[in-house]
Coordinates of C-alpha atoms in Angstrom, one line a residue:
Chain P
M1145 CA -26.2 48.8 -45.0
A1146 CA -23.9 50.3 -42.6
A1147 CA -25.4 48.4 -39.8
G1148 CA -24.9 45.0 -41.6
V1149 CA -21.2 45.8 -42.2
I1150 CA -20.7 46.3 -38.3
S1151 CA -22.6 43.1 -37.6
T1152 CA -20.5 41.1 -39.9
S1153 CA -17.4 42.2 -38.3
R1154 CA -18.8 41.9 -34.9
R1155 CA -19.8 38.2 -35.8
M1156 CA -16.3 37.7 -37.2
L1157 CA -14.7 39.1 -34.1
S1158 CA -17.1 36.7 -31.6
N1159 CA -16.1 33.8 -34.1
R1160 CA -12.3 34.6 -33.4
V1161 CA -12.8 35.0 -29.7
F1162 CA -14.6 31.8 -29.5
L1163 CA -12.1 30.0 -31.7
W1164 CA -9.0 31.4 -29.3
S1165 CA -10.8 30.3 -26.3
C1166 CA -11.0 26.8 -27.3
L1167 CA -7.7 26.9 -28.7
A1168 CA -6.6 28.0 -25.2
A1169 CA -8.5 25.4 -23.4
T1170 CA -7.0 22.7 -25.2
M1171 CA -3.5 24.1 -24.9
I1172 CA -3.9 24.3 -21.2
A1173 CA -4.6 20.4 -20.8
I1174 CA -1.7 19.9 -23.6
L1175 CA 0.7 22.1 -21.5
L1176 CA -0.1 20.5 -18.1
L1177 CA 0.4 17.2 -19.5
S1178 CA 3.6 17.9 -21.1
V1179 CA 4.9 19.5 -18.0
L1180 CA 4.0 16.6 -16.0
M1181 CA 5.7 14.4 -18.5
V1182 CA 8.8 16.2 -19.0
S1183 CA 9.3 16.7 -15.2
I1184 CA 8.9 12.6 -14.9
A1185 CA 10.9 12.0 -17.8
I1186 CA 14.0 14.2 -16.4
E1187 CA 13.6 12.7 -12.8
G1188 CA 12.9 9.0 -13.7
W1189 CA 14.7 8.5 -17.0
S1190 CA 18.4 7.8 -15.3
S1191 CA 17.1 5.2 -13.3
I1192 CA 15.6 3.2 -16.0
S1193 CA 17.7 0.2 -17.1
W1194 CA 16.8 -3.6 -17.7
R1195 CA 18.3 -4.0 -14.3
F1196 CA 15.3 -1.7 -12.7
L1197 CA 12.8 -4.1 -14.7
D1198 CA 14.4 -7.1 -13.5
S1199 CA 14.9 -6.5 -10.0
F1200 CA 12.4 -7.1 -6.8
A1201 CA 12.0 -4.4 -4.4
S1202 CA 14.7 -3.5 -2.0
R1203 CA 15.5 -0.9 1.0
K1204 CA 18.6 0.3 -1.1
P1205 CA 17.5 2.4 -4.2
A1206 CA 20.4 1.6 -6.5
Q1207 CA 19.2 -2.2 -6.1
A1208 CA 15.4 -1.7 -6.3
G1209 CA 13.7 -2.7 -9.2
I1210 CA 9.9 -3.3 -10.2
K1211 CA 9.7 -6.8 -11.4
A1212 CA 6.8 -8.1 -9.1
P1213 CA 4.6 -4.9 -9.5
L1214 CA 5.2 -4.7 -13.1
L1215 CA 4.3 -8.7 -13.8
G1216 CA 1.4 -7.9 -11.0
S1217 CA 0.2 -5.3 -13.1
L1218 CA -0.1 -7.3 -16.3
W1219 CA -1.6 -10.3 -14.5
V1220 CA -4.2 -8.0 -12.8
C1221 CA -5.0 -5.8 -15.8
A1222 CA -5.2 -9.1 -18.0
I1223 CA -7.6 -10.6 -15.6
C1224 CA -9.9 -7.5 -15.4
G1225 CA -9.9 -6.9 -19.0
L1226 CA -11.0 -10.7 -19.6
A1227 CA -13.8 -10.4 -17.3
A1228 CA -15.2 -7.0 -17.6
I1229 CA -14.9 -6.3 -21.6
P1230 CA -17.1 -9.4 -22.4
M1231 CA -19.7 -8.7 -19.7
G1232 CA -19.9 -5.1 -20.4
I1233 CA -20.5 -6.0 -24.1
G1234 CA -22.9 -8.8 -23.2
T1235 CA -24.7 -6.3 -20.7
A1236 CA -24.8 -3.7 -23.3
I1237 CA -26.3 -6.2 -26.0
Y1238 CA -29.0 -7.3 -23.9
L1239 CA -30.1 -3.8 -22.6
E1240 CA -30.0 -2.2 -26.2
E1241 CA -30.8 -5.3 -28.6
F1242 CA -32.9 -7.3 -26.6
A1243 CA -34.7 -5.8 -23.4
K1244 CA -38.1 -4.5 -24.0
R1245 CA -39.2 -1.2 -22.5
S1246 CA -40.1 -2.1 -18.9
R1247 CA -39.6 -0.9 -15.4
L1248 CA -36.8 -3.7 -14.8
K1249 CA -34.9 -2.0 -17.6
R1250 CA -35.1 1.4 -16.4
F1251 CA -34.2 0.2 -13.0
I1252 CA -31.0 -1.5 -14.3
Q1253 CA -30.1 1.6 -16.5
L1254 CA -30.4 4.0 -13.4
N1255 CA -28.2 1.6 -11.4
I1256 CA -25.5 1.2 -14.1
S1257 CA -25.5 5.3 -14.1
N1258 CA -25.0 5.4 -10.5
L1259 CA -22.6 2.8 -10.3
S1260 CA -20.2 4.5 -12.7
G1261 CA -20.1 7.6 -10.3
V1262 CA -19.3 5.5 -7.0
P1263 CA -15.5 6.1 -5.6
S1264 CA -13.5 2.9 -6.4
I1265 CA -12.8 2.3 -2.9
V1266 CA -16.1 1.3 -2.3
Y1267 CA -15.8 -1.3 -4.8
G1268 CA -12.5 -2.5 -3.1
I1269 CA -14.8 -3.0 0.3
L1270 CA -17.4 -4.9 -1.6
A1271 CA -14.7 -7.4 -3.3
L1272 CA -13.0 -7.9 0.1
A1273 CA -16.3 -9.1 1.5
A1274 CA -17.0 -11.1 -2.0
F1275 CA -13.7 -12.4 -3.7
V1276 CA -11.1 -12.2 -1.0
R1277 CA -13.4 -13.7 2.1
F1278 CA -16.2 -15.4 0.5
F1279 CA -18.6 -13.4 2.9
G1280 CA -16.8 -15.5 5.5
L1281 CA -18.0 -18.8 4.5
A1282 CA -14.8 -20.1 4.8
C1283 CA -11.8 -20.2 7.3
A1284 CA -9.5 -17.6 6.2
D1285 CA -6.4 -19.5 7.6
E1286 CA -7.5 -22.9 6.1
P1287 CA -8.6 -22.4 2.6
W1288 CA -9.9 -25.1 0.4
T1289 CA -7.6 -25.8 -2.2
L1290 CA -7.5 -27.7 -5.7
G1291 CA -4.4 -28.7 -7.2
D1292 CA -0.4 -28.2 -6.8
P1293 CA 0.1 -24.8 -5.2
E1294 CA 3.1 -24.3 -7.7
S1295 CA 1.3 -25.0 -10.9
L1296 CA -0.6 -22.9 -13.1
F1297 CA -4.1 -24.5 -12.2
F1298 CA -4.0 -24.1 -8.4
I1299 CA -7.3 -22.5 -7.1
Q1300 CA -8.2 -22.1 -3.3
F1301 CA -11.9 -20.8 -2.0
P1302 CA -11.8 -18.0 -0.9
F1303 CA -9.3 -16.6 -3.2
G1304 CA -7.4 -14.6 -0.8
P1305 CA -5.8 -11.5 -1.7
S1306 CA -4.6 -13.2 -5.1
V1307 CA -4.2 -12.0 -8.6
L1308 CA -7.8 -13.0 -9.5
A1309 CA -9.2 -11.4 -6.4
G1310 CA -7.5 -8.0 -7.7
G1311 CA -8.4 -8.5 -11.4
L1312 CA -12.2 -9.4 -10.3
T1313 CA -12.1 -5.9 -8.2
L1314 CA -10.9 -4.0 -11.0
A1315 CA -13.3 -5.4 -13.2
L1316 CA -16.2 -4.3 -10.9
V1317 CA -14.4 -0.8 -10.9
I1318 CA -14.8 -0.5 -14.6
L1319 CA -17.6 -2.4 -15.7
P1320 CA -20.1 0.4 -15.5
I1321 CA -18.0 2.6 -17.7
M1322 CA -17.5 -0.3 -20.0
I1323 CA -21.6 -1.1 -20.2
I1324 CA -22.3 2.6 -20.7
A1325 CA -19.5 3.0 -23.5
S1326 CA -20.7 -0.2 -25.2
Q1327 CA -24.5 0.9 -24.9
E1328 CA -23.5 4.5 -26.8
A1329 CA -21.8 2.2 -29.2
F1330 CA -24.9 0.2 -30.0
R1331 CA -27.0 3.3 -30.0
A1332 CA -24.9 4.8 -32.9
V1333 CA -25.5 2.0 -35.1
P1334 CA -28.4 3.2 -37.5
P1335 CA -31.6 1.2 -36.9
S1336 CA -31.8 0.7 -40.9
L1337 CA -29.2 -1.7 -40.8
R1338 CA -30.9 -3.7 -37.8
Q1339 CA -34.1 -3.4 -40.0
G1340 CA -32.7 -4.6 -43.1
A1341 CA -31.2 -7.8 -41.4
L1342 CA -34.5 -8.4 -40.0
A1343 CA -36.3 -8.2 -43.3
L1344 CA -34.0 -10.4 -44.8
G1345 CA -35.1 -13.1 -42.0
S1346 CA -32.2 -12.9 -39.6
T1347 CA -32.7 -13.8 -36.2
P1348 CA -32.3 -11.2 -33.6
W1349 CA -29.1 -13.2 -32.5
Q1350 CA -27.8 -13.3 -36.3
V1351 CA -28.4 -9.6 -36.3
V1352 CA -26.4 -8.9 -33.4
R1353 CA -23.6 -11.3 -34.2
L1354 CA -23.2 -10.3 -37.9
V1355 CA -24.5 -6.6 -38.1
T1356 CA -24.8 -4.6 -34.9
L1357 CA -21.7 -5.9 -32.9
P1358 CA -19.3 -5.7 -36.0
A1359 CA -20.7 -2.2 -36.4
A1360 CA -20.3 -1.0 -32.9
M1361 CA -17.0 -2.9 -32.2
P1362 CA -14.6 0.1 -33.1
T1363 CA -16.6 2.7 -30.6
I1364 CA -16.5 -0.4 -27.7
M1365 CA -12.8 -0.8 -28.4
T1366 CA -12.5 2.8 -27.7
G1367 CA -14.3 2.5 -24.5
A1368 CA -12.5 -0.4 -23.4
I1369 CA -9.2 1.7 -23.8
L1370 CA -10.6 4.3 -21.4
A1371 CA -11.8 1.4 -19.1
M1372 CA -8.5 -0.3 -19.1
S1373 CA -6.7 3.0 -18.5
R1374 CA -8.6 3.5 -15.4
A1375 CA -7.9 0.1 -14.2
I1376 CA -4.2 -0.1 -14.4
G1377 CA -4.2 3.3 -12.8
E1378 CA -6.1 2.1 -9.5
A1379 CA -4.5 1.5 -6.1
A1380 CA -7.2 2.4 -3.5
P1381 CA -9.4 -0.7 -4.4
L1382 CA -6.4 -3.2 -4.5
L1383 CA -5.2 -1.6 -1.1
V1384 CA -8.6 -2.6 0.5
I1385 CA -8.4 -6.0 -0.6
G1386 CA -5.2 -6.3 1.1
G1387 CA -2.6 -5.7 -2.1
F1388 CA 0.7 -6.4 -0.7
L1389 CA 3.5 -3.7 -1.2
L1390 CA 6.6 -6.2 -1.0
V1391 CA 6.5 -9.0 -3.0
F1392 CA 9.5 -11.2 -3.9
Q1393 CA 8.0 -13.5 -6.5
T1394 CA 6.0 -12.7 -9.6
P1395 CA 2.5 -14.6 -9.9
T1396 CA 2.6 -18.0 -11.3
N1397 CA -1.2 -18.9 -11.0
L1398 CA -4.4 -17.1 -10.5
M1399 CA -3.9 -17.5 -6.4
S1400 CA -0.4 -16.0 -6.3
D1401 CA -0.4 -12.8 -4.0
F1402 CA 0.8 -9.7 -6.0
T1403 CA 1.5 -6.0 -6.0
V1404 CA 0.6 -3.5 -8.6
L1405 CA 2.7 -0.7 -10.4
P1406 CA 0.5 2.2 -8.7
L1407 CA 1.1 0.8 -5.1
Q1408 CA 4.8 0.7 -5.7
I1409 CA 4.8 4.4 -6.9
F1410 CA 2.6 5.5 -4.2
N1411 CA 5.0 4.1 -1.7
W1412 CA 8.3 5.2 -3.3
A1413 CA 7.0 8.7 -3.9
G1414 CA 6.3 8.8 0.0
R1415 CA 9.6 8.2 1.2
P1416 CA 11.9 10.8 2.6
Q1417 CA 14.9 9.7 0.4
A1418 CA 15.2 11.6 -2.6
D1419 CA 16.5 8.7 -4.4
F1420 CA 13.3 6.6 -4.3
H1421 CA 11.5 9.8 -5.8
K1422 CA 13.8 9.2 -8.8
L1423 CA 12.6 5.4 -8.8
A1424 CA 8.9 6.6 -8.7
A1425 CA 9.4 8.7 -11.5
A1426 CA 10.9 5.8 -13.4
A1427 CA 7.9 3.2 -12.3
I1428 CA 5.6 6.0 -13.8
I1429 CA 7.3 6.1 -17.1
V1430 CA 7.2 2.2 -17.1
Q1431 CA 3.6 2.4 -16.4
L1432 CA 2.8 4.9 -19.4
V1433 CA 4.9 2.7 -21.6
V1434 CA 2.3 -0.2 -20.3
L1435 CA -0.5 1.6 -20.8
I1436 CA 0.3 2.9 -24.3
S1437 CA 1.3 -0.7 -25.5
F1438 CA -2.4 -1.9 -23.9
N1439 CA -4.1 1.0 -25.7
S1440 CA -2.2 0.3 -29.0
V1441 CA -3.4 -3.4 -29.3
A1442 CA -7.0 -2.0 -28.7
I1443 CA -6.3 0.6 -31.5
I1444 CA -4.8 -2.2 -33.9
I1445 CA -8.0 -4.2 -33.0
R1446 CA -10.2 -1.1 -33.9
Q1447 CA -8.7 -0.6 -37.4
K1448 CA -9.0 -4.5 -38.6
L1449 CA -12.5 -4.3 -37.5
Q1450 CA -13.5 -1.1 -39.3
R1451 CA -12.4 -2.6 -42.8
P1452 CA -15.4 -4.6 -43.5
L1453 CA -18.0 -2.4 -42.7
Q1454 CA -16.2 0.5 -45.0
S1455 CA -16.0 -1.5 -47.9
Chain J
M839 CA 52.0 -41.9 18.9
T840 CA 50.3 -44.9 18.9
N841 CA 48.4 -44.1 21.7
T842 CA 47.3 -40.8 20.9
R843 CA 46.2 -41.6 17.5
P844 CA 42.8 -43.3 18.6
T845 CA 42.1 -40.7 21.1
S846 CA 42.5 -37.9 18.7
M847 CA 40.1 -39.6 16.1
I848 CA 37.6 -40.3 18.7
R849 CA 37.9 -36.4 19.4
I850 CA 37.5 -35.4 16.0
A851 CA 34.5 -37.8 15.8
L852 CA 33.0 -36.3 18.9
V853 CA 33.5 -32.8 17.6
T854 CA 32.2 -33.6 14.4
A855 CA 29.0 -35.3 16.0
I856 CA 28.6 -32.0 18.1
L857 CA 28.9 -29.8 15.1
S858 CA 26.4 -31.6 13.1
I859 CA 23.8 -31.6 16.2
A860 CA 24.7 -28.0 16.5
A861 CA 24.0 -27.5 12.6
Q862 CA 20.7 -29.3 12.9
D863 CA 19.9 -27.3 16.1
G864 CA 21.0 -23.9 15.2
T865 CA 21.1 -23.2 11.6
R866 CA 18.2 -23.9 9.1
D867 CA 18.8 -25.1 5.6
F868 CA 16.9 -21.8 4.4
A869 CA 17.2 -23.0 0.5
K870 CA 15.1 -26.0 1.3
L871 CA 12.0 -24.0 3.1
K872 CA 8.8 -23.5 1.0
G873 CA 5.6 -22.1 1.4
A874 CA 4.1 -18.5 1.6
V875 CA 4.1 -16.0 4.7
R876 CA 1.9 -13.2 4.6
I877 CA 2.8 -10.0 6.8
D878 CA 0.7 -7.0 6.9
G879 CA 0.3 -3.9 9.4
S880 CA 2.0 -0.7 10.8
S881 CA 3.6 1.5 8.1
T882 CA 6.2 2.5 10.9
V883 CA 7.3 -1.1 11.4
Y884 CA 7.3 -1.4 7.5
P885 CA 11.0 -0.3 7.0
I886 CA 12.5 -2.7 9.2
T887 CA 10.5 -5.6 8.0
E888 CA 11.2 -4.6 4.7
A889 CA 14.8 -4.9 5.3
V890 CA 14.6 -8.2 7.1
V891 CA 12.4 -9.8 4.3
E892 CA 14.6 -8.5 1.8
E893 CA 17.6 -10.2 3.2
F894 CA 15.6 -13.4 4.3
S895 CA 14.6 -13.9 0.6
K896 CA 17.9 -14.0 -0.7
I897 CA 18.8 -16.9 1.3
A898 CA 15.4 -18.4 1.3
K899 CA 14.5 -18.1 -2.3
K900 CA 11.3 -20.5 -2.6
V901 CA 9.5 -18.9 0.3
N902 CA 7.3 -16.3 -1.0
V903 CA 7.1 -13.5 1.6
T904 CA 4.6 -10.8 1.0
V905 CA 4.3 -7.3 3.0
G906 CA 1.5 -5.0 3.1
I907 CA 1.1 -1.7 4.9
S908 CA -2.8 -1.4 6.1
G909 CA -1.7 0.3 9.2
T910 CA -1.7 -1.3 12.8
G911 CA -5.4 -1.2 13.3
G912 CA -6.0 -2.7 9.5
G913 CA -2.9 -5.2 10.0
F914 CA -4.6 -6.5 13.3
K915 CA -8.5 -7.1 11.7
R916 CA -6.6 -9.1 9.0
F917 CA -4.4 -10.8 11.6
C918 CA -7.0 -11.7 14.1
V919 CA -9.3 -13.5 11.5
G920 CA -6.2 -15.6 10.3
E921 CA -5.5 -13.8 7.0
T922 CA -2.1 -13.0 7.7
A923 CA 0.6 -15.0 9.7
I924 CA 2.6 -11.8 10.9
S925 CA 1.2 -8.6 11.8
N926 CA 3.4 -5.5 12.3
A927 CA 2.2 -3.2 14.9
S928 CA 3.5 0.0 16.2
R929 CA 1.3 -0.2 19.6
P930 CA 0.4 -3.2 21.8
I931 CA -2.5 -5.2 20.8
T932 CA -5.7 -3.6 22.2
P933 CA -8.5 -5.7 24.1
S934 CA -11.0 -5.2 21.3
E935 CA -8.4 -6.9 19.2
V936 CA -7.6 -9.5 21.3
A937 CA -11.2 -10.4 21.6
L938 CA -11.5 -10.5 18.0
A939 CA -8.7 -12.9 17.8
A940 CA -10.3 -15.0 20.5
T941 CA -13.5 -15.4 18.6
S942 CA -11.8 -16.6 15.6
N943 CA -9.6 -18.9 17.4
I944 CA -6.3 -17.1 16.8
E945 CA -3.5 -17.6 19.2
F946 CA -0.5 -15.2 18.9
I947 CA 2.9 -14.6 20.0
E948 CA 4.1 -10.9 21.0
I949 CA 7.5 -9.9 19.7
P950 CA 8.9 -6.3 20.6
I951 CA 11.5 -5.7 17.9
A952 CA 12.7 -1.9 18.2
F953 CA 11.9 1.7 19.6
D954 CA 10.6 4.5 17.6
A955 CA 10.9 8.0 19.0
L956 CA 8.8 10.7 17.9
S957 CA 10.8 13.9 17.4
V958 CA 9.0 17.3 17.7
V959 CA 10.6 19.4 15.0
V960 CA 10.7 23.1 14.2
H961 CA 12.2 25.5 11.5
P962 CA 16.2 25.7 12.1
K963 CA 15.5 29.4 12.5
N964 CA 13.0 29.3 15.3
D965 CA 15.0 30.7 18.2
W966 CA 12.5 30.9 20.9
V967 CA 11.7 27.2 21.3
K968 CA 14.5 25.8 23.4
S969 CA 12.7 23.0 24.9
I970 CA 9.0 22.1 25.3
T971 CA 7.0 20.5 27.8
I972 CA 4.1 17.7 27.1
A973 CA 1.7 20.4 28.7
Q974 CA 2.8 22.9 26.1
L975 CA 2.8 20.4 23.2
K976 CA -1.0 19.6 24.5
A977 CA -1.7 23.4 24.7
I978 CA -0.7 23.6 20.9
Y979 CA -2.2 20.4 19.3
S980 CA -5.6 20.5 21.3
A981 CA -9.1 21.5 19.8
G982 CA -9.1 25.4 20.3
G983 CA -5.2 25.3 20.9
G984 CA -3.3 28.6 20.9
K985 CA -3.3 30.7 18.0
S986 CA -0.1 32.4 18.8
W987 CA 3.1 31.2 20.1
K988 CA 3.0 33.9 23.2
D989 CA -0.6 32.0 23.9
I990 CA 1.6 28.9 24.9
D991 CA 4.4 30.8 26.8
P992 CA 4.6 34.4 27.6
S993 CA 8.5 34.6 26.8
W994 CA 7.8 33.3 23.2
P995 CA 7.0 35.8 20.2
D996 CA 3.5 36.9 19.2
R997 CA 3.3 35.0 16.0
A998 CA 1.0 32.5 14.5
I999 CA 1.4 28.8 15.0
T1000 CA 1.1 26.6 12.4
A1001 CA 0.8 23.2 13.4
Y1002 CA 1.5 20.0 11.3
S1003 CA 0.5 16.3 12.0
P1004 CA 0.6 12.9 10.6
G1005 CA -2.4 11.9 9.1
T1006 CA -5.0 10.9 12.0
D1007 CA -5.5 7.3 10.9
S1008 CA -1.7 6.8 11.3
G1009 CA -0.3 4.9 14.3
T1010 CA 2.0 7.8 14.4
F1011 CA -1.0 10.3 15.3
D1012 CA -2.3 7.6 17.6
Y1013 CA 0.7 7.1 19.8
F1014 CA 1.0 11.3 19.7
K1015 CA -2.8 11.6 20.9
D1016 CA -2.2 9.1 23.6
A1017 CA 1.1 10.4 24.9
V1018 CA 0.2 14.1 24.6
L1019 CA -3.5 14.5 24.4
G1020 CA -4.8 12.2 26.4
K1021 CA -7.5 9.3 25.7
E1022 CA -10.3 11.9 25.8
G1023 CA -8.2 14.6 23.9
K1024 CA -9.0 16.1 20.4
A1025 CA -7.0 17.4 18.0
R1026 CA -7.2 21.2 16.6
A1027 CA -9.0 21.0 13.6
D1028 CA -6.9 23.8 11.8
M1029 CA -3.6 21.7 11.8
S1030 CA -2.1 20.9 8.3
V1031 CA -2.4 16.8 8.2
S1032 CA -0.6 14.6 5.7
E1033 CA -0.2 11.1 5.5
D1034 CA 3.2 11.5 4.0
D1035 CA 5.8 12.5 6.5
N1036 CA 7.6 14.1 3.6
V1037 CA 5.0 16.6 3.3
L1038 CA 5.6 17.3 6.9
V1039 CA 9.0 17.9 6.3
L1040 CA 8.6 20.1 3.3
G1041 CA 6.0 22.0 5.4
V1042 CA 8.0 22.7 8.6
S1043 CA 11.1 23.3 6.7
G1044 CA 9.8 26.0 4.7
D1045 CA 7.7 27.9 7.7
R1046 CA 9.6 29.4 10.6
D1047 CA 6.4 29.3 12.4
A1048 CA 5.8 25.9 11.9
I1049 CA 6.0 22.9 14.5
G1050 CA 5.4 19.3 13.7
F1051 CA 6.2 15.8 15.0
F1052 CA 7.0 12.3 13.2
G1053 CA 9.1 9.4 13.7
L1054 CA 12.9 10.0 14.5
A1055 CA 13.7 7.9 11.4
Y1056 CA 12.3 10.8 9.5
F1057 CA 14.2 13.6 11.6
E1058 CA 17.5 11.7 11.1
E1059 CA 16.9 11.6 7.3
N1060 CA 16.2 15.5 7.4
K1061 CA 18.7 16.8 9.9
D1062 CA 19.7 19.5 8.0
K1063 CA 16.5 21.0 7.2
L1064 CA 14.8 21.0 11.0
R1065 CA 15.7 21.2 14.4
A1066 CA 14.3 18.8 16.8
V1067 CA 13.1 20.1 20.2
P1068 CA 14.3 18.6 23.6
V1069 CA 10.9 17.5 25.1
I1070 CA 10.4 17.9 29.0
G1071 CA 8.2 14.9 30.5
S1072 CA 6.9 14.0 33.9
S1073 CA 10.9 14.2 35.1
G1074 CA 11.0 17.8 34.5
V1075 CA 14.1 17.6 32.4
A1076 CA 14.8 18.7 28.9
V1077 CA 15.4 15.4 26.9
S1078 CA 16.8 15.3 23.3
P1079 CA 15.7 12.2 21.4
S1080 CA 18.8 10.0 20.8
A1081 CA 19.1 6.1 21.3
K1082 CA 20.3 6.6 24.9
T1083 CA 17.6 8.7 25.9
V1084 CA 15.1 6.6 24.2
H1085 CA 16.7 3.2 25.7
D1086 CA 16.7 4.1 29.5
E1087 CA 13.3 5.4 28.5
T1088 CA 13.6 9.4 29.8
Y1089 CA 12.5 10.3 26.5
P1090 CA 9.0 11.0 27.1
L1091 CA 7.9 10.3 23.5
S1092 CA 9.1 6.9 22.5
R1093 CA 7.3 3.8 21.8
P1094 CA 8.0 0.2 21.4
L1095 CA 7.4 -1.6 18.0
F1096 CA 6.1 -5.3 17.7
I1097 CA 5.3 -7.9 15.7
Y1098 CA 2.9 -10.3 16.5
V1099 CA 3.0 -14.0 15.1
N1100 CA 0.0 -16.5 14.4
G1101 CA 0.5 -19.3 16.9
K1102 CA -0.4 -21.8 14.3
A1103 CA 1.8 -20.2 11.6
A1104 CA 4.7 -20.2 14.0
A1105 CA 4.8 -24.1 14.0
K1106 CA 5.4 -24.1 10.2
P1107 CA 9.2 -24.3 9.5
E1108 CA 9.2 -21.2 7.0
V1109 CA 7.3 -19.1 9.5
A1110 CA 9.6 -20.0 12.4
A1111 CA 12.8 -19.5 10.2
L1112 CA 11.7 -15.8 9.4
V1113 CA 10.9 -15.1 12.8
E1114 CA 14.4 -16.5 14.1
F1115 CA 15.9 -14.7 11.2
F1116 CA 14.1 -11.5 12.2
L1117 CA 15.3 -11.4 15.6
D1118 CA 18.9 -12.5 14.6
Q1119 CA 19.2 -9.6 12.2
C1120 CA 16.9 -7.2 14.2
D1121 CA 19.6 -5.0 15.8
E1122 CA 21.7 -4.3 12.8
L1123 CA 19.0 -3.7 10.2
V1124 CA 16.8 -1.6 12.7
T1125 CA 19.8 0.9 13.1
E1126 CA 20.4 0.6 9.4
V1127 CA 16.7 1.9 8.6
G1128 CA 16.8 4.7 11.3
Y1129 CA 15.1 3.3 14.6
I1130 CA 16.7 2.1 17.8
P1131 CA 17.4 -1.6 18.6
L1132 CA 16.0 -3.0 21.9
P1133 CA 18.2 -3.1 24.9
S1134 CA 20.1 -6.3 25.3
A1135 CA 18.2 -7.4 28.5
T1136 CA 14.9 -7.1 26.7
L1137 CA 16.1 -8.8 23.7
A1138 CA 17.4 -11.9 25.7
K1139 CA 13.7 -11.8 27.1
V1140 CA 12.4 -11.8 23.6
H1141 CA 14.2 -14.6 22.6
A1142 CA 13.3 -16.5 25.6
N1143 CA 9.6 -15.8 25.0
W1144 CA 9.9 -16.9 21.3
S1145 CA 11.7 -20.1 22.4
A1146 CA 9.2 -21.1 25.0
K1147 CA 6.5 -20.0 22.3
R1148 CA 4.7 -17.8 24.8
L1149 CA 1.3 -17.2 23.6
G1150 CA -0.9 -13.8 24.4
T1151 CA 0.1 -10.3 25.0
Q1152 CA 1.5 -8.9 28.3
F1153 CA -0.4 -5.6 27.6
V1154 CA -4.0 -6.6 28.0
K1155 CA -5.3 -8.2 31.5
D1156 CA -8.8 -8.8 31.9
G1157 CA -10.0 -7.2 28.9
K1158 CA -8.1 -3.9 29.9
Q1159 CA -5.0 -2.3 28.5
I1160 CA -2.4 -2.4 31.3
E1161 CA -0.8 1.1 31.7
G1162 CA 3.0 1.4 32.7
R1163 CA 6.5 1.7 31.3
F1164 CA 7.2 -1.0 28.6
G1165 CA 10.4 -1.8 30.6
D1166 CA 8.5 -2.6 33.7
L1167 CA 5.8 -4.5 31.7
F1168 CA 7.5 -6.6 29.5
Q1169 CA 8.8 -9.9 30.8

């Protein structure tokens, strides 16, 4: 009897210790994040104004703004999302719903897992050869062009260090994450749903389109949020493909030169003048706002898609 | 009265004609220029290019100029295959880069634009280093270099040296290595390295036993936190870094900065306009961003070379880098 009482109180104690250590782990993460956010907000808040958003870069901190990197980031991330999200979901559908157990499937799976751990700068090197230079097939100073350079539909080959090349580069970086997240989403759909639909005479494509994809979509969107958050913060691969820093024009078509917020932040933060550090902090705030609004769009899509399955 | 009127009218007509020719010849209509100019290269030259491009973009609004900071070597890799029209460089082009340009049929015009001086800096409370020789700098920064200040000079205290250096990929380090350690020299492994000169400023200003080096511009910004050490070169005299000592090339640690312009691109009006604007505004903007403008004699040669569209480099001959004083070599 006595032994039982001791053991209960010990069990309660270890329960409490576990609870508190979990809480501590959470608090450390939240504390670090809030210290970072508060210090950036204090440093950068005063620099944020409409003029800051609507001006190009300048060597004078009082006149410098982030118009070019802000719009560059939006263009590049939009292209990246349009390329990587459908491709990632498509790959996941093939691997989870259609591919038979085979050596090829295992080989692909192994490669995707490995690729998700490759440093992003390596993708930059690959993209430099593939998208920017087309493996040297065309001459860089005399590209083959199609359309008027000032119109929206201007295309040139090779792409050069353009927003299209930048977006595709980031798509390469986030594709493995996107595929793995989507695969997890498909695996989480109960097999009974698929089997039920098949038993009612649906073709495999109908099963995917009407049953598994809608059921997996909310989880896929969570994966997409994480992937896009990574893409918008990347600077290294864009630096490798020759992303510029100083740009005095906003993108007008897929072939426009561009710069992105992380590059601008990196440059400002590395300057000796303290005023530029304030601008870097302000640019970080803008980047966070952009990121949160990207994510809220994904969350809205997720909420919308969740409804039919719940009813 | 009746006599003078026709002559004065002729005079006015003549003056107007001359003026209009001068206007066509000397100034361009910047607002009408169009196109794109891609620039990449040294982050040391970047502040100058940034200032020039910012001012240029105000008057030539339709020309889309973009500037990157891939470093001198990285910039030449792109320039020598024709990806960029202008390359910023904190050293002359090397024989291997000249060869790469030749294989891609890229010709170029070499334009010195300013001087950069490396400043050797210590903590303001460091009262023992009054001046330093190149040999002493080498003893500090070489692999297996002195651990204590006393190892470098017996009259200095027996305190451990903390050595700071810009990143080994930077043009600044390349230049320091060439000028101090020698071509075959290896830098010590235990120095604190940062690509960010600001980190070096913080490091040296927070440690009484520290020594570091970086561009004069960064020292000028942080004069209150650091002390620049006069350097003793081959002349045997201690020289502090300043515009005067850089110009007459008595300060041992100064170097010319360049832009290289693609020969084919130089024929395009928007690129030519930018380069001419660069040369016109250079002096003022170079001073503003903390570098040292070229002496007027050199600047005159630069203008002459540009007008003649003189191709090629003056620092590589028969596949070899030419050694010597910039002032003597550049024609």
